Amino acid sequence: MIGLVLLLTVSFCYAMFQGGFVSWFIFYSFLPFSVYASILLFYPLHDFTVERKVNKRECQAGESVEIALKFTRKSRLPLLFMVVEEELPQEMEDRGFQRKIIIFPGFKRTFSMSYTLENLQRGEHSFQSIRFWIGDFFGLVEKEAIYSSPLKITVFPRYHELAYSDLDRVFNQGAVVSTKKTQREHSVVSGVREYQPGDQLSWINWKATARTSEIMTKEFEVQKNRDAFIMLDEKPSDLFEESIVMAASIAHAMLKKGMEIGYVSMGSRLIIPAAAGNNQKRKILYRLVKEEPSVSNALNENVRKGILPANAAVIFIVSDLTLEKVDILSAFRPNQGLMVCVKKQADLTDQERLSSSTAVSRGIKVSFFEHGQLKSDRSEVMAK
C-alpha cells in the first residue's frame, strides 16, 4: 500500500512540476493501474467459495486420481490472475508432487481447474486446505487466502490373481488350508469358471465348454480344516511393499475360494479374527493400507496371551529369512506354520539358506514367490 501511494504521488508531482504532455501522459497512464490496485487491496477474498471434487476416493496403488477445484464469487471485478496451490500431504511433497497452477479468471464469477495425481502410493492421503492469491499488474498488491477443504483418499495395495494351481500347491505344501482332490471330497460343485493352468482334465465341464466355446472347469467348494491367519513381517526392508502386495494377493485368493482368513499385525496388537466374504477382504486390505515398517514386535505378547485359536495356522510373509523369524513362527505354531518369502530363491545368502533348512527341520514349510513376477497377472510359486 505504501509503495502504491508513493508511486502515485511521485508521478503526480512530476507532472505538476515538469508540466507538458509527456509528464501528464505518464501520470494518467499509471492512474488506472493504481486505482485497480487500490480496489484490489480492499477486495474481500472471503467472497469466494471453493468446492473440491474427486473422481474417486478409493483406488489401488499405481492408479491415478483426478481432482477438480471450482471457485465461485459474487463480484465481477476483473481479476488479472490467480495462483492456486493445493497443500498436499507430506508424503506426496516428499515424492516431488507440486500442484501450483495459475489461472486467469477475468470477469468470470465461476471458474474451475483440475489436475491429476498419478501413480499413487499405498496409504491414506489427507488433503487439508487450498491456498490461493491474487495481485495487480505490477505486483504492488498481493492478497492471499486459505480455505479449509478436508479430503481423504485411500489407496489400497495392489493384489494379483493367483492361479488355482499356485494356491493349491502352497496350501498343500504348507498344510495350512487343504483343498482335497479326491472325487468324493470334490463332490460339491459350486459353479464353473474358465480353465486355468494346473486344472485337472476331470474337472472340465463339457456342457459349459460346448455352450461357451471356451474350456470351462468346475468350481468346487473348498474344504477348510482350520482357521488361517496372515502375518506380515514389518521389519524395514527394500521388499516391504512387495510383502504387502503378496499379503493382499494371498488374502484375495483365499477369500475368493470361500476360505476363512484372519490377519495378525506384528507392529501392533491388532488381530482381525478369521472370517470369509468381501467385508473381511476390505478389513484386511484396509489394515494393509496402514501398515508401515517398524522395528517393534508385539507378536511375543500375543503369543504369550494365546489370542489366536489353538488350531489356527499361520502364513508368515517375510522379506528375508532369519533364524529369529523361524524361532518366532516355530514357537507360535509348531508344525502349523508356512513362511512365504518374497525373494528369489537363487538370491538367498548362506545364512538364509541355513534359516530355511532350520525351518523345514522344525516342520515349517517355506515357499518362495519371486517378487519380480508380482508385476504380472500371474505369480509363480516355488515351494520347498
Coordinates of N, CA, C and O in Angstrom, one line a residue, residues 15-104:
A15 N 4.4 15.4 -12.8 CA 3.5 16.1 -13.8 C 3.3 17.6 -13.5 O 3.3 18.4 -14.3
M16 N 3.2 17.9 -12.2 CA 2.9 19.2 -11.7 C 4.1 20.1 -11.9 O 4.0 21.3 -12.4
F17 N 5.3 19.6 -11.6 CA 6.5 20.5 -11.7 C 7.1 20.5 -13.1 O 7.6 21.5 -13.6
Q18 N 7.0 19.4 -13.8 CA 7.6 19.3 -15.1 C 6.6 19.9 -16.2 O 7.1 20.6 -17.1
G19 N 5.3 19.6 -16.0 CA 4.4 20.0 -17.0 C 4.6 19.4 -18.3 O 5.4 18.5 -18.5
G20 N 3.8 19.7 -19.3 CA 3.9 19.2 -20.6 C 3.1 17.9 -20.8 O 2.6 17.3 -19.9
F21 N 3.0 17.5 -22.1 CA 2.2 16.3 -22.5 C 2.8 15.0 -21.9 O 2.0 14.2 -21.4
V22 N 4.1 14.9 -22.0 CA 4.7 13.6 -21.6 C 4.5 13.3 -20.1 O 4.1 12.2 -19.7
S23 N 4.7 14.3 -19.3 CA 4.6 14.0 -17.8 C 3.2 13.7 -17.4 O 2.9 12.8 -16.6
W24 N 2.2 14.5 -18.0 CA 0.8 14.2 -17.7 C 0.3 12.9 -18.3 O -0.5 12.2 -17.7
F25 N 0.9 12.5 -19.4 CA 0.5 11.2 -20.1 C 1.0 10.1 -19.2 O 0.3 9.1 -19.0
I26 N 2.2 10.2 -18.6 CA 2.7 9.2 -17.7 C 1.8 9.1 -16.4 O 1.4 8.0 -16.0
F27 N 1.3 10.2 -15.9 CA 0.5 10.2 -14.7 C -0.8 9.5 -15.0 O -1.3 8.6 -14.3
Y28 N -1.5 10.0 -16.1 CA -2.8 9.4 -16.4 C -2.7 7.9 -16.9 O -3.7 7.2 -16.8
S29 N -1.6 7.6 -17.4 CA -1.4 6.2 -17.8 C -1.3 5.3 -16.6 O -1.8 4.1 -16.6
F30 N -0.6 5.8 -15.6 CA -0.4 5.0 -14.4 C -1.7 5.0 -13.5 O -1.9 4.1 -12.7
L31 N -2.5 6.0 -13.6 CA -3.7 6.2 -12.7 C -4.6 5.0 -12.7 O -5.0 4.6 -11.7
P32 N -5.0 4.5 -13.9 CA -6.0 3.3 -13.9 C -5.4 2.1 -13.2 O -6.1 1.4 -12.4
F33 N -4.1 1.9 -13.3 CA -3.5 0.7 -12.7 C -3.5 0.9 -11.2 O -3.7 0.0 -10.4
S34 N -3.2 2.2 -10.7 CA -3.2 2.5 -9.3 C -4.6 2.4 -8.7 O -4.7 1.9 -7.6
V35 N -5.6 2.8 -9.5 CA -7.0 2.7 -9.0 C -7.3 1.2 -8.9 O -8.0 0.8 -7.9
Y36 N -7.0 0.4 -9.8 CA -7.3 -1.0 -9.8 C -6.6 -1.7 -8.6 O -7.2 -2.5 -7.9
A37 N -5.3 -1.3 -8.4 CA -4.6 -1.9 -7.3 C -5.3 -1.5 -6.0 O -5.3 -2.3 -5.0
S38 N -5.8 -0.2 -5.9 CA -6.4 0.2 -4.7 C -7.7 -0.5 -4.4 O -8.0 -0.9 -3.3
I39 N -8.5 -0.8 -5.5 CA -9.7 -1.6 -5.3 C -9.4 -3.0 -4.9 O -10.0 -3.6 -4.0
L40 N -8.4 -3.5 -5.5 CA -8.0 -4.9 -5.3 C -7.5 -5.1 -3.8 O -7.7 -6.1 -3.2
L41 N -6.9 -4.0 -3.3 CA -6.5 -4.0 -1.9 C -7.6 -4.3 -0.9 O -7.4 -4.9 0.1
F42 N -8.8 -3.8 -1.2 CA -9.9 -3.9 -0.3 C -10.9 -5.0 -0.8 O -12.0 -5.1 -0.3
Y43 N -10.5 -5.8 -1.9 CA -11.4 -6.8 -2.4 C -11.5 -7.9 -1.4 O -10.5 -8.5 -0.9
P44 N -12.7 -8.3 -1.0 CA -12.9 -9.4 0.0 C -12.7 -10.8 -0.5 O -13.5 -11.3 -1.3
L45 N -11.6 -11.4 -0.1 CA -11.4 -12.8 -0.6 C -12.4 -13.8 0.1 O -12.5 -14.9 -0.4
H46 N -13.0 -13.4 1.2 CA -14.0 -14.3 1.8 C -15.2 -14.4 1.0 O -16.1 -15.2 1.3
D47 N -15.3 -13.6 -0.1 CA -16.4 -13.6 -1.0 C -16.4 -14.9 -1.8 O -17.4 -15.3 -2.4
F48 N -15.2 -15.6 -1.9 CA -15.1 -16.8 -2.7 C -15.6 -18.0 -1.9 O -15.6 -18.1 -0.7
T49 N -16.2 -19.0 -2.7 CA -16.5 -20.3 -2.2 C -15.7 -21.3 -3.0 O -15.7 -21.1 -4.2
V50 N -15.1 -22.3 -2.4 CA -14.3 -23.2 -3.1 C -14.9 -24.6 -2.9 O -15.2 -25.0 -1.7
E51 N -15.0 -25.3 -3.9 CA -15.6 -26.7 -3.9 C -14.6 -27.7 -4.6 O -14.1 -27.4 -5.7
R52 N -14.3 -28.7 -3.8 CA -13.3 -29.7 -4.4 C -14.0 -31.0 -4.7 O -14.8 -31.5 -3.8
K53 N -13.8 -31.5 -5.9 CA -14.4 -32.8 -6.3 C -13.3 -33.7 -6.7 O -12.3 -33.3 -7.3
V54 N -13.5 -35.0 -6.5 CA -12.6 -36.0 -6.8 C -13.3 -37.2 -7.5 O -14.5 -37.5 -7.1
N55 N -12.8 -37.7 -8.6 CA -13.5 -38.8 -9.3 C -13.6 -40.1 -8.6 O -14.5 -40.9 -8.8
K56 N -12.7 -40.3 -7.6 CA -12.8 -41.5 -6.7 C -12.0 -41.3 -5.4 O -10.9 -40.7 -5.5
R57 N -12.6 -41.7 -4.3 CA -11.9 -41.5 -3.0 C -11.1 -42.8 -2.6 O -10.4 -42.7 -1.7
E58 N -11.3 -43.8 -3.4 CA -10.6 -45.1 -3.1 C -10.0 -45.6 -4.4 O -10.7 -45.6 -5.4
C59 N -8.8 -46.1 -4.4 CA -8.2 -46.7 -5.6 C -7.1 -47.7 -5.1 O -6.9 -47.8 -3.9
Q60 N -6.5 -48.3 -6.1 CA -5.4 -49.2 -5.9 C -4.1 -48.5 -6.1 O -4.0 -47.5 -6.9
A61 N -3.0 -48.9 -5.5 CA -1.7 -48.3 -5.7 C -1.3 -48.4 -7.2 O -1.6 -49.4 -7.9
G62 N -0.7 -47.3 -7.6 CA -0.3 -47.2 -9.0 C -1.4 -46.5 -9.9 O -1.1 -46.1 -11.1
E63 N -2.6 -46.3 -9.4 CA -3.7 -45.7 -10.2 C -3.6 -44.2 -10.1 O -2.8 -43.7 -9.3
S64 N -4.4 -43.5 -10.9 CA -4.4 -42.0 -10.9 C -5.8 -41.5 -10.4 O -6.8 -42.2 -10.5
V65 N -5.8 -40.4 -9.8 CA -7.0 -39.7 -9.3 C -7.0 -38.3 -9.8 O -6.0 -37.6 -9.8
E66 N -8.2 -37.9 -10.3 CA -8.3 -36.5 -10.9 C -9.1 -35.7 -9.8 O -10.2 -36.1 -9.3
I67 N -8.5 -34.5 -9.5 CA -9.1 -33.6 -8.6 C -9.5 -32.3 -9.3 O -8.7 -31.8 -10.1
A68 N -10.8 -31.9 -9.1 CA -11.3 -30.6 -9.7 C -11.6 -29.6 -8.6 O -12.2 -30.0 -7.6
L69 N -11.2 -28.4 -8.8 CA -11.5 -27.3 -7.9 C -12.4 -26.3 -8.6 O -12.1 -25.8 -9.7
K70 N -13.5 -25.9 -8.0 CA -14.5 -25.0 -8.6 C -14.5 -23.7 -7.6 O -14.8 -23.9 -6.4
F71 N -14.3 -22.6 -8.2 CA -14.3 -21.3 -7.5 C -15.6 -20.5 -7.9 O -15.8 -20.4 -9.1
T72 N -16.3 -20.0 -6.9 CA -17.4 -19.2 -7.2 C -17.3 -17.9 -6.3 O -17.0 -17.9 -5.2
R73 N -17.6 -16.7 -7.0 CA -17.6 -15.5 -6.2 C -18.8 -14.6 -6.6 O -19.4 -14.8 -7.6
K74 N -19.1 -13.6 -5.8 CA -20.3 -12.8 -6.0 C -19.9 -11.6 -6.9 O -20.8 -11.2 -7.7
S75 N -18.8 -11.1 -6.8 CA -18.4 -9.9 -7.6 C -17.9 -10.2 -9.0 O -17.3 -11.3 -9.2
R76 N -18.0 -9.3 -9.9 CA -17.5 -9.5 -11.3 C -16.2 -8.6 -11.5 O -15.9 -8.3 -12.6
L77 N -15.6 -8.2 -10.4 CA -14.4 -7.4 -10.6 C -13.4 -8.2 -11.3 O -13.1 -9.4 -11.0
P78 N -12.8 -7.7 -12.4 CA -11.9 -8.4 -13.2 C -10.6 -8.8 -12.5 O -10.0 -7.9 -11.8
L79 N -10.2 -10.0 -12.5 CA -9.0 -10.5 -11.8 C -8.0 -10.9 -12.9 O -8.3 -11.7 -13.8
L80 N -6.9 -10.2 -12.9 CA -5.8 -10.5 -13.9 C -5.3 -11.9 -13.8 O -5.2 -12.5 -14.9
F81 N -5.1 -12.4 -12.6 CA -4.6 -13.8 -12.5 C -4.9 -14.2 -11.1 O -5.2 -13.4 -10.2
M82 N -4.8 -15.5 -10.9 CA -5.0 -16.1 -9.6 C -4.1 -17.4 -9.5 O -4.2 -18.2 -10.4
V83 N -3.2 -17.4 -8.5 CA -2.4 -18.6 -8.4 C -3.0 -19.5 -7.3 O -3.3 -19.1 -6.2
V84 N -3.2 -20.8 -7.7 CA -3.9 -21.7 -6.8 C -2.8 -22.8 -6.4 O -2.2 -23.4 -7.3
E85 N -2.7 -23.1 -5.2 CA -1.8 -24.1 -4.7 C -2.5 -25.1 -3.8 O -3.1 -24.7 -2.8
E86 N -2.5 -26.3 -4.1 CA -3.0 -27.4 -3.3 C -2.0 -27.8 -2.2 O -0.9 -28.1 -2.6
E87 N -2.3 -27.7 -1.0 CA -1.4 -28.1 0.1 C -1.5 -29.6 0.2 O -2.4 -30.1 0.8
L88 N -0.5 -30.3 -0.4 CA -0.5 -31.7 -0.5 C -0.1 -32.3 0.8 O 0.6 -31.7 1.7
P89 N -0.4 -33.6 1.1 CA 0.1 -34.4 2.2 C 1.6 -34.4 2.2 O 2.2 -34.4 1.1
Q90 N 2.2 -34.5 3.3 CA 3.7 -34.5 3.4 C 4.3 -35.6 2.6 O 5.4 -35.4 1.9
E91 N 3.7 -36.8 2.6 CA 4.3 -37.9 1.8 C 4.4 -37.6 0.3 O 5.3 -38.1 -0.4
M92 N 3.4 -36.9 -0.2 CA 3.4 -36.5 -1.6 C 4.4 -35.4 -1.9 O 5.1 -35.4 -2.9
E93 N 4.6 -34.5 -1.0 CA 5.6 -33.4 -1.2 C 7.0 -34.1 -1.2 O 7.9 -33.6 -1.9
D94 N 7.2 -35.1 -0.3 CA 8.5 -35.7 -0.3 C 8.8 -36.4 -1.6 O 10.0 -36.6 -1.9
R95 N 7.8 -36.8 -2.3 CA 8.0 -37.5 -3.6 C 8.1 -36.5 -4.7 O 8.2 -36.9 -5.9
G96 N 8.0 -35.2 -4.5 CA 8.2 -34.2 -5.5 C 6.9 -33.8 -6.2 O 7.0 -33.0 -7.2
F97 N 5.7 -34.1 -5.6 CA 4.5 -33.6 -6.2 C 4.4 -32.1 -5.9 O 4.6 -31.7 -4.8
Q98 N 4.0 -31.4 -7.0 CA 3.8 -30.0 -6.8 C 2.5 -29.6 -7.6 O 2.4 -30.0 -8.8
R99 N 1.6 -28.9 -6.9 CA 0.3 -28.6 -7.5 C 0.1 -27.1 -7.4 O -0.7 -26.7 -6.6
K100 N 0.8 -26.3 -8.1 CA 0.6 -24.8 -8.1 C 0.3 -24.4 -9.6 O 1.1 -24.7 -10.5
I101 N -0.9 -23.9 -9.8 CA -1.4 -23.6 -11.1 C -1.8 -22.1 -11.1 O -2.4 -21.6 -10.2
I102 N -1.6 -21.4 -12.3 CA -2.0 -20.1 -12.4 C -3.2 -20.1 -13.4 O -3.1 -20.8 -14.5
I103 N -4.3 -19.4 -13.1 CA -5.4 -19.3 -13.9 C -5.8 -17.8 -14.1 O -5.3 -16.9 -13.3
F104 N -6.6 -17.5 -15.2 CA -6.9 -16.1 -15.5 C -8.4 -16.0 -15.5 O -9.1 -16.2 -16.5

